[in-house]
PDB file of C-alpha atoms in Angstrom:
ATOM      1  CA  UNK Q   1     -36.914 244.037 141.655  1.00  0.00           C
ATOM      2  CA  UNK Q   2     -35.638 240.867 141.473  1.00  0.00           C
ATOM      3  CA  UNK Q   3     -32.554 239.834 141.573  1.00  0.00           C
ATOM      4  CA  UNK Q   4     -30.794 236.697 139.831  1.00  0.00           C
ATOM      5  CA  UNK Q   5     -27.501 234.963 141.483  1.00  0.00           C
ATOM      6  CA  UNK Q   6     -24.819 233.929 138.837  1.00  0.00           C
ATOM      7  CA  UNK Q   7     -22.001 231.940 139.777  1.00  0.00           C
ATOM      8  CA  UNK Q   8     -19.010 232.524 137.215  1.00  0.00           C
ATOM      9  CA  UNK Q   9     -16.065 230.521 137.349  1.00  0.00           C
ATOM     10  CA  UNK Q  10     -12.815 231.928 137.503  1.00  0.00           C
ATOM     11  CA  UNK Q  11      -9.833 230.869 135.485  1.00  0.00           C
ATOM     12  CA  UNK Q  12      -6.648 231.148 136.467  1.00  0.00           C
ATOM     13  CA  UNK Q  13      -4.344 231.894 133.849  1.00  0.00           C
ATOM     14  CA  UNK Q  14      -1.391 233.800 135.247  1.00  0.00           C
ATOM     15  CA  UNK Q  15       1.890 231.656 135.220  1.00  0.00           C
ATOM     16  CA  UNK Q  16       4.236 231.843 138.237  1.00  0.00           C
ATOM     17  CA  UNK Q  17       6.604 235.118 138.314  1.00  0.00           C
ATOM     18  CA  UNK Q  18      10.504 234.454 138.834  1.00  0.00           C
ATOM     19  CA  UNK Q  19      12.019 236.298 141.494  1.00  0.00           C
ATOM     20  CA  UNK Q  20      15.805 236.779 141.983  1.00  0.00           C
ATOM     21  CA  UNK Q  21      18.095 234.034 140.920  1.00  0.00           C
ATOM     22  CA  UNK Q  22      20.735 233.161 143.320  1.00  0.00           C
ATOM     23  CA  UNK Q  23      22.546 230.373 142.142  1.00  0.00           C
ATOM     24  CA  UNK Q  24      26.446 230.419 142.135  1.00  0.00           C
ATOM     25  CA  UNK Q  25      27.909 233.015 139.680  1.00  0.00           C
ATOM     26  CA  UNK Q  26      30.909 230.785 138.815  1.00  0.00           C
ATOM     27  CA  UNK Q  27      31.645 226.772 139.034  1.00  0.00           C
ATOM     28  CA  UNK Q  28      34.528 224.846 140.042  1.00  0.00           C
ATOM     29  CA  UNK Q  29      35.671 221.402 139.071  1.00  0.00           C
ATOM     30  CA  UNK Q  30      34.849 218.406 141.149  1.00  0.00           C
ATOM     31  CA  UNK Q  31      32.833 220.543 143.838  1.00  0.00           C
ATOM     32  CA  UNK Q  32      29.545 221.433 144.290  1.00  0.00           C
ATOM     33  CA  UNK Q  33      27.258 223.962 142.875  1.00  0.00           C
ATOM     34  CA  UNK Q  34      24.205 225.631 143.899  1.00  0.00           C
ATOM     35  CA  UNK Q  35      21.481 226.478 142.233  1.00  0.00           C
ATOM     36  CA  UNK Q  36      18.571 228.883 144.027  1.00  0.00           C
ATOM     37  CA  UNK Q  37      15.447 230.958 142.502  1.00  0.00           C
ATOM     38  CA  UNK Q  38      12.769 232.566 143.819  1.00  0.00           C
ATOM     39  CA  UNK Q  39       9.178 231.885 142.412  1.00  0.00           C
ATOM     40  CA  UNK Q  40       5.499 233.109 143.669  1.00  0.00           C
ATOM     41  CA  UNK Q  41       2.536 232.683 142.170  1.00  0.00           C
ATOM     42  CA  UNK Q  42      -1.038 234.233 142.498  1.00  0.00           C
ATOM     43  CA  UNK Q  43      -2.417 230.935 143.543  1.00  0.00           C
ATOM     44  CA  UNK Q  44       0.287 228.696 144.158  1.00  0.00           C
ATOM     45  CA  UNK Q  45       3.248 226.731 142.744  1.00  0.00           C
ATOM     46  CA  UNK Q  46       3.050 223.819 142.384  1.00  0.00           C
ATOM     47  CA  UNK Q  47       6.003 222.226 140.653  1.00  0.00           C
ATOM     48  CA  UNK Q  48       9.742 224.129 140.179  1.00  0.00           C
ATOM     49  CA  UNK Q  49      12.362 222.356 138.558  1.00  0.00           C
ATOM     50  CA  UNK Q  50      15.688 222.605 137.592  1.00  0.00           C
ATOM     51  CA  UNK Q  51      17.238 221.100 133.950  1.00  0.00           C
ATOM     52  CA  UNK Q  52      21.253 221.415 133.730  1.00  0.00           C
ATOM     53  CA  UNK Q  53      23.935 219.772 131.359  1.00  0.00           C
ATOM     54  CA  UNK Q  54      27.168 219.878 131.254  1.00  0.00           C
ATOM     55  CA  UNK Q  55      28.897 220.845 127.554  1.00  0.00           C
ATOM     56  CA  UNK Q  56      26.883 219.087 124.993  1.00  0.00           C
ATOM     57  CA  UNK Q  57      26.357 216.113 127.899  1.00  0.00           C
ATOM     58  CA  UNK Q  58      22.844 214.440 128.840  1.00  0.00           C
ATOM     59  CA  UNK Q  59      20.010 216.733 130.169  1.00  0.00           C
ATOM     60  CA  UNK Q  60      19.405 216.388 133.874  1.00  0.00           C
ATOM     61  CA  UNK Q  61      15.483 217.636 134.880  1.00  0.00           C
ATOM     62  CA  UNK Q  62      15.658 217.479 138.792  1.00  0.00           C
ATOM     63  CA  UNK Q  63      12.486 218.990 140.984  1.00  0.00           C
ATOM     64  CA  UNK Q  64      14.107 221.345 143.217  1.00  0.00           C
ATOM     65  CA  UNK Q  65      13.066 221.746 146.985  1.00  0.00           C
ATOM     66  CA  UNK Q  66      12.375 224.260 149.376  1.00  0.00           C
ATOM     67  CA  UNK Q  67       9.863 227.157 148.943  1.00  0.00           C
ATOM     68  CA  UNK Q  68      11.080 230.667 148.192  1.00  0.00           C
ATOM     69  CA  UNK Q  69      14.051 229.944 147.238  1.00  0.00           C
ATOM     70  CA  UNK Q  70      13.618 226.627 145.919  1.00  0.00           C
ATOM     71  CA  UNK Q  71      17.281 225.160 145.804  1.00  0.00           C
ATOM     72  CA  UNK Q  72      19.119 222.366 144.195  1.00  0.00           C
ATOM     73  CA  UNK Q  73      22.843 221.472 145.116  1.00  0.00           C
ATOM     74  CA  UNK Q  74      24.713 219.679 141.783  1.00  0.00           C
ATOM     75  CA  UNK Q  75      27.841 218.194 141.610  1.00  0.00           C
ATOM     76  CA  UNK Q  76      29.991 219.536 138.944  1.00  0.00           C
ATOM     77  CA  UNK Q  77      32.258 216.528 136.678  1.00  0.00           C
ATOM     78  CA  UNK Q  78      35.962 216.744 137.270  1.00  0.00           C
ATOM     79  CA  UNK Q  79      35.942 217.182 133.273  1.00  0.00           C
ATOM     80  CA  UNK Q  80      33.607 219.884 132.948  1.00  0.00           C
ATOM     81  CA  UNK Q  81      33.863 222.980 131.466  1.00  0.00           C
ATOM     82  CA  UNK Q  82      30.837 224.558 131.027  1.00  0.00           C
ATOM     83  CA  UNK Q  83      27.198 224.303 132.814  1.00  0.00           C
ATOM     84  CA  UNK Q  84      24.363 225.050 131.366  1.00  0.00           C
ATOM     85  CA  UNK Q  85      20.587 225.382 133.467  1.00  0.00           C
ATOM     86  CA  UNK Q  86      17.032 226.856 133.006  1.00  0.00           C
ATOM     87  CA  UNK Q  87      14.659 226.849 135.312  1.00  0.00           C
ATOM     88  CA  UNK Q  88      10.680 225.490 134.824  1.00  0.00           C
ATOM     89  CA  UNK Q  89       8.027 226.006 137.172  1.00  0.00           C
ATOM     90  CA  UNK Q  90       4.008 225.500 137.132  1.00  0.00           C
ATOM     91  CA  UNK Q  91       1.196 226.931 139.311  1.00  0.00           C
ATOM     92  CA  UNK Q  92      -1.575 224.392 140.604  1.00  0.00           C
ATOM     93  CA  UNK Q  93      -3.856 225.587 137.886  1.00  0.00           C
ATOM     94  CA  UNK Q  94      -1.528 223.768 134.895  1.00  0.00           C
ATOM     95  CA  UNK Q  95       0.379 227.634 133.922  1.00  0.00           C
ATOM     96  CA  UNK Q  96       3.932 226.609 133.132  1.00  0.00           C
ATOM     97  CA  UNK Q  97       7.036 228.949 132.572  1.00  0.00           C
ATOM     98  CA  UNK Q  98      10.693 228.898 131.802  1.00  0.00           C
ATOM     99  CA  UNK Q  99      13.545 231.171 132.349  1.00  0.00           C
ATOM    100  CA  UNK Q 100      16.313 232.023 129.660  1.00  0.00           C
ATOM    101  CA  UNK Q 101      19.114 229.283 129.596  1.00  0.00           C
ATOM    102  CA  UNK Q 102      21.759 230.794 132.081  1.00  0.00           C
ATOM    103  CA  UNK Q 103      25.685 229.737 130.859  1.00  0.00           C
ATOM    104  CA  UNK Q 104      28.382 229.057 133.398  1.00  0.00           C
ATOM    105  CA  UNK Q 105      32.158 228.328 132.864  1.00  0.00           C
ATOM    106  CA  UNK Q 106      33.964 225.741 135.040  1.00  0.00           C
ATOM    107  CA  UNK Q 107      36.986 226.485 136.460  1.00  0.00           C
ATOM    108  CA  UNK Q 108      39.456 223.778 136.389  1.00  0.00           C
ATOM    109  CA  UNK Q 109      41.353 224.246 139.831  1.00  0.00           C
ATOM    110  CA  UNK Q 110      42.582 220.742 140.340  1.00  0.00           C
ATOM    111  CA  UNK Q 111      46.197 220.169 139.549  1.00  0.00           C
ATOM    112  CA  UNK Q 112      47.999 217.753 137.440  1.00  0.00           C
ATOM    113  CA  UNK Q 113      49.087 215.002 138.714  1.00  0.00           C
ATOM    114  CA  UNK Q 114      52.738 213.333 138.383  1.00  0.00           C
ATOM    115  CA  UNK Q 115      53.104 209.655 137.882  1.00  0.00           C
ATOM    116  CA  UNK Q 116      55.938 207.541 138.038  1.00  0.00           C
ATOM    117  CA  UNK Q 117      59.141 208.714 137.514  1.00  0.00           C
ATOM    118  CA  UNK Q 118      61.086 206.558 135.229  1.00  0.00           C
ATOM    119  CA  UNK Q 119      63.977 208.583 134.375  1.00  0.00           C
ATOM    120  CA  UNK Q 120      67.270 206.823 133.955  1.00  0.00           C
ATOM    121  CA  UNK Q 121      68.463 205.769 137.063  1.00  0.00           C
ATOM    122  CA  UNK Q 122      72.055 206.793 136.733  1.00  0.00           C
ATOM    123  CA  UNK Q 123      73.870 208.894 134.694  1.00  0.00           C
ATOM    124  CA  UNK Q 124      77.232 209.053 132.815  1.00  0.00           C
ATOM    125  CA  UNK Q 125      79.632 212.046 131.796  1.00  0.00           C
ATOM    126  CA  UNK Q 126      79.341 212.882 127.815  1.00  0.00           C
ATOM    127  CA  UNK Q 127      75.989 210.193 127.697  1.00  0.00           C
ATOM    128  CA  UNK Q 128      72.763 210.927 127.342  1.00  0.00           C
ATOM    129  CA  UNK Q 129      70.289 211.064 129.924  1.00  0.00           C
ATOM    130  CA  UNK Q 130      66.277 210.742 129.191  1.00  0.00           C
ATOM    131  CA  UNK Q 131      64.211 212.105 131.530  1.00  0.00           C
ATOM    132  CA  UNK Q 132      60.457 210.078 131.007  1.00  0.00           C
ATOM    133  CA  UNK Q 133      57.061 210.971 133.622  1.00  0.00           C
ATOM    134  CA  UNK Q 134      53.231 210.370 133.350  1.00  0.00           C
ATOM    135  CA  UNK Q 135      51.570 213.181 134.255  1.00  0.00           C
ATOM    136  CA  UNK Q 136      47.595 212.932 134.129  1.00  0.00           C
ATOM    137  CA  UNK Q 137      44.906 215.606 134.626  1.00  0.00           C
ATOM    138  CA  UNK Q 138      40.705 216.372 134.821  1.00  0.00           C
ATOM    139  CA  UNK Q 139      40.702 217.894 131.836  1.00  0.00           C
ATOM    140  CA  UNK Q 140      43.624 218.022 129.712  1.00  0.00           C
ATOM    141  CA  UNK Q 141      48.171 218.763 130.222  1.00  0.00           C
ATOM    142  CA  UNK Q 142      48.706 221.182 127.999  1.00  0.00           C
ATOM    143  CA  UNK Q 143      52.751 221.534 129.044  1.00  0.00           C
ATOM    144  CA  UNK Q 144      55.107 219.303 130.745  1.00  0.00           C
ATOM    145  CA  UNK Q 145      58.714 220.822 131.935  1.00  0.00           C
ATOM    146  CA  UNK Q 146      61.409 219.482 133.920  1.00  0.00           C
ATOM    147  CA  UNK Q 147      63.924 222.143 135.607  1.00  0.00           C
ATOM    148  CA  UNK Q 148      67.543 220.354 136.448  1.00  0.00           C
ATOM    149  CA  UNK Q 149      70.857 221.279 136.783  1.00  0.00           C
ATOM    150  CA  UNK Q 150      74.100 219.800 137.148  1.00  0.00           C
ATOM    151  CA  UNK Q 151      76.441 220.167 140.805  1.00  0.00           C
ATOM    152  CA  UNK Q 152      75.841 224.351 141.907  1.00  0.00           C
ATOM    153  CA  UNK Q 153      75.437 225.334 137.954  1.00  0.00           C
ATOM    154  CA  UNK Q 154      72.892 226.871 136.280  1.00  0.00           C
ATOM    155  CA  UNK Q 155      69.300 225.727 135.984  1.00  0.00           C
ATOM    156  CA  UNK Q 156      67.658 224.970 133.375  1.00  0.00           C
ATOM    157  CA  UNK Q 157      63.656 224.624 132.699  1.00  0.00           C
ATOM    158  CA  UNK Q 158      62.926 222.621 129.301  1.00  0.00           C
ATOM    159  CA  UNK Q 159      59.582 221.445 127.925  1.00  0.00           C
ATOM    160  CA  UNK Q 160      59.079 217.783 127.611  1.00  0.00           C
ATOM    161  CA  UNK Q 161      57.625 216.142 124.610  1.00  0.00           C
ATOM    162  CA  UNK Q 162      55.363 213.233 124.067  1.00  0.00           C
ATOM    163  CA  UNK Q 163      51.568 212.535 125.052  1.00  0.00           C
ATOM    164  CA  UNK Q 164      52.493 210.328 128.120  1.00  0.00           C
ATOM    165  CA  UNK Q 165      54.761 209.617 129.136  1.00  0.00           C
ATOM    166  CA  UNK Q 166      56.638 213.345 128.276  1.00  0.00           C
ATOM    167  CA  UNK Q 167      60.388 212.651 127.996  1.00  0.00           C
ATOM    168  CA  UNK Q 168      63.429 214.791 127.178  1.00  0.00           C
ATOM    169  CA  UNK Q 169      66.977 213.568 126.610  1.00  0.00           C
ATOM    170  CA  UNK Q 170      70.458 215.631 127.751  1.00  0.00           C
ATOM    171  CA  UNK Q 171      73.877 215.096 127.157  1.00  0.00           C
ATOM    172  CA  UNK Q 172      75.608 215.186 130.406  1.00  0.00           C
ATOM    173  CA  UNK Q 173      78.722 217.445 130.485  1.00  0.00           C
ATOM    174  CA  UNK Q 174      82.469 215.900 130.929  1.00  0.00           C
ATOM    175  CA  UNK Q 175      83.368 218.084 133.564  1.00  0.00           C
ATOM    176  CA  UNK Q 176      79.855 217.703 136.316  1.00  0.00           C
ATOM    177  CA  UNK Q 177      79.673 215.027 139.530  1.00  0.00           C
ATOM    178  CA  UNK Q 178      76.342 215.340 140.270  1.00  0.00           C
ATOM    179  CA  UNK Q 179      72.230 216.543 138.769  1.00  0.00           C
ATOM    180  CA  UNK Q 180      69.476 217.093 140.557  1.00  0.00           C
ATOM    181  CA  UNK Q 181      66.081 217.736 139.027  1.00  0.00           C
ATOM    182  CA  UNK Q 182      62.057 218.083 139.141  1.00  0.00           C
ATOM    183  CA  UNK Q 183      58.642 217.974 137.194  1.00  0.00           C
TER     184      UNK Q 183
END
């Protein structure tokens, strides 16, 4: 009997399989976040990358680095509020393959910040007084107060009004010799 060798070539269509993610669970203003997956293929990966926007922003597509996990550190905008990210990866034999788009709220966890005070500089009994600051923030001041009182009385906490500078304007009492107050 004789026998016949036939060499077959073999085809490798199975796409890479996606392993844990373990990117950050939550995101924080102005700091860092990480992004991690695990991916393996039956041949090998080749490429895996990582595309994340912020909001409705531009579409970053970074190639990330490493090799189970592949990683990518991003820098989150002092204005963001949301992050978006899927990852893509390909074997050496062309498969590609995507995860589901993963959301992520930012955390805003940087303060306002005060700006000049230009309040009155003195004060006179039965006058009024106007209280004016800047106040700036990341995102957006959605409430400015100022808490005075007048000699040992009682305090008071009022909003301010305005867009910025946020005033408010008192009546000083006949009978006081001294305020003291803050933002």
């Amino acid at each position: 009997a004789l026998t016949m060798q036939v060499d077959i070539a073999i085809t490798d269509n199975d796409a890479p399989v996606y392993g844990a993610d373990g990117s950050d669970t939550s995101g924080t203003t102005g700091e860092t976040f990480d992004l991690s997956i695990s991916v393996t293929d039956n041949i090998g990966v080749s490429d895996v990358y990582a595309e994340y926007w912020f909001g409705e922003g531009v579409h970053s597509n970074i190639t990330m680095t490493g090799s189970g996990p592949y990683s990518l550190s991003i820098n989150v905008p002092e204005d963001a509020q949301e992050l978006h990210y899927i990852f893509r990866s390909s074997d050496t034999s062309g498969n590609w393959i995507a995860t589901i788009q993963v959301d992520i709220s930012i955390v805003d966890n940087d303060a306002p910040v005060l700006g000049v005070d230009g309040s009155d500089e003195g004060a006179t009994t039965g006058e009024t007084f106007t209280f004016t600051i800047g106040i700036s923030d990341n995102i957006d001041v959605t409430g400015s107060f100022v808490r005075y009182w007048f000699d040992n009385g009682i305090t008071r906490n009022e909003s301010m009004e305005g867009t910025g500078p946020y005033t408010l304007t008192v009546t000083i009492p006949g009978n006081v010799s001294g305020m003291q107050y803050t933002f």
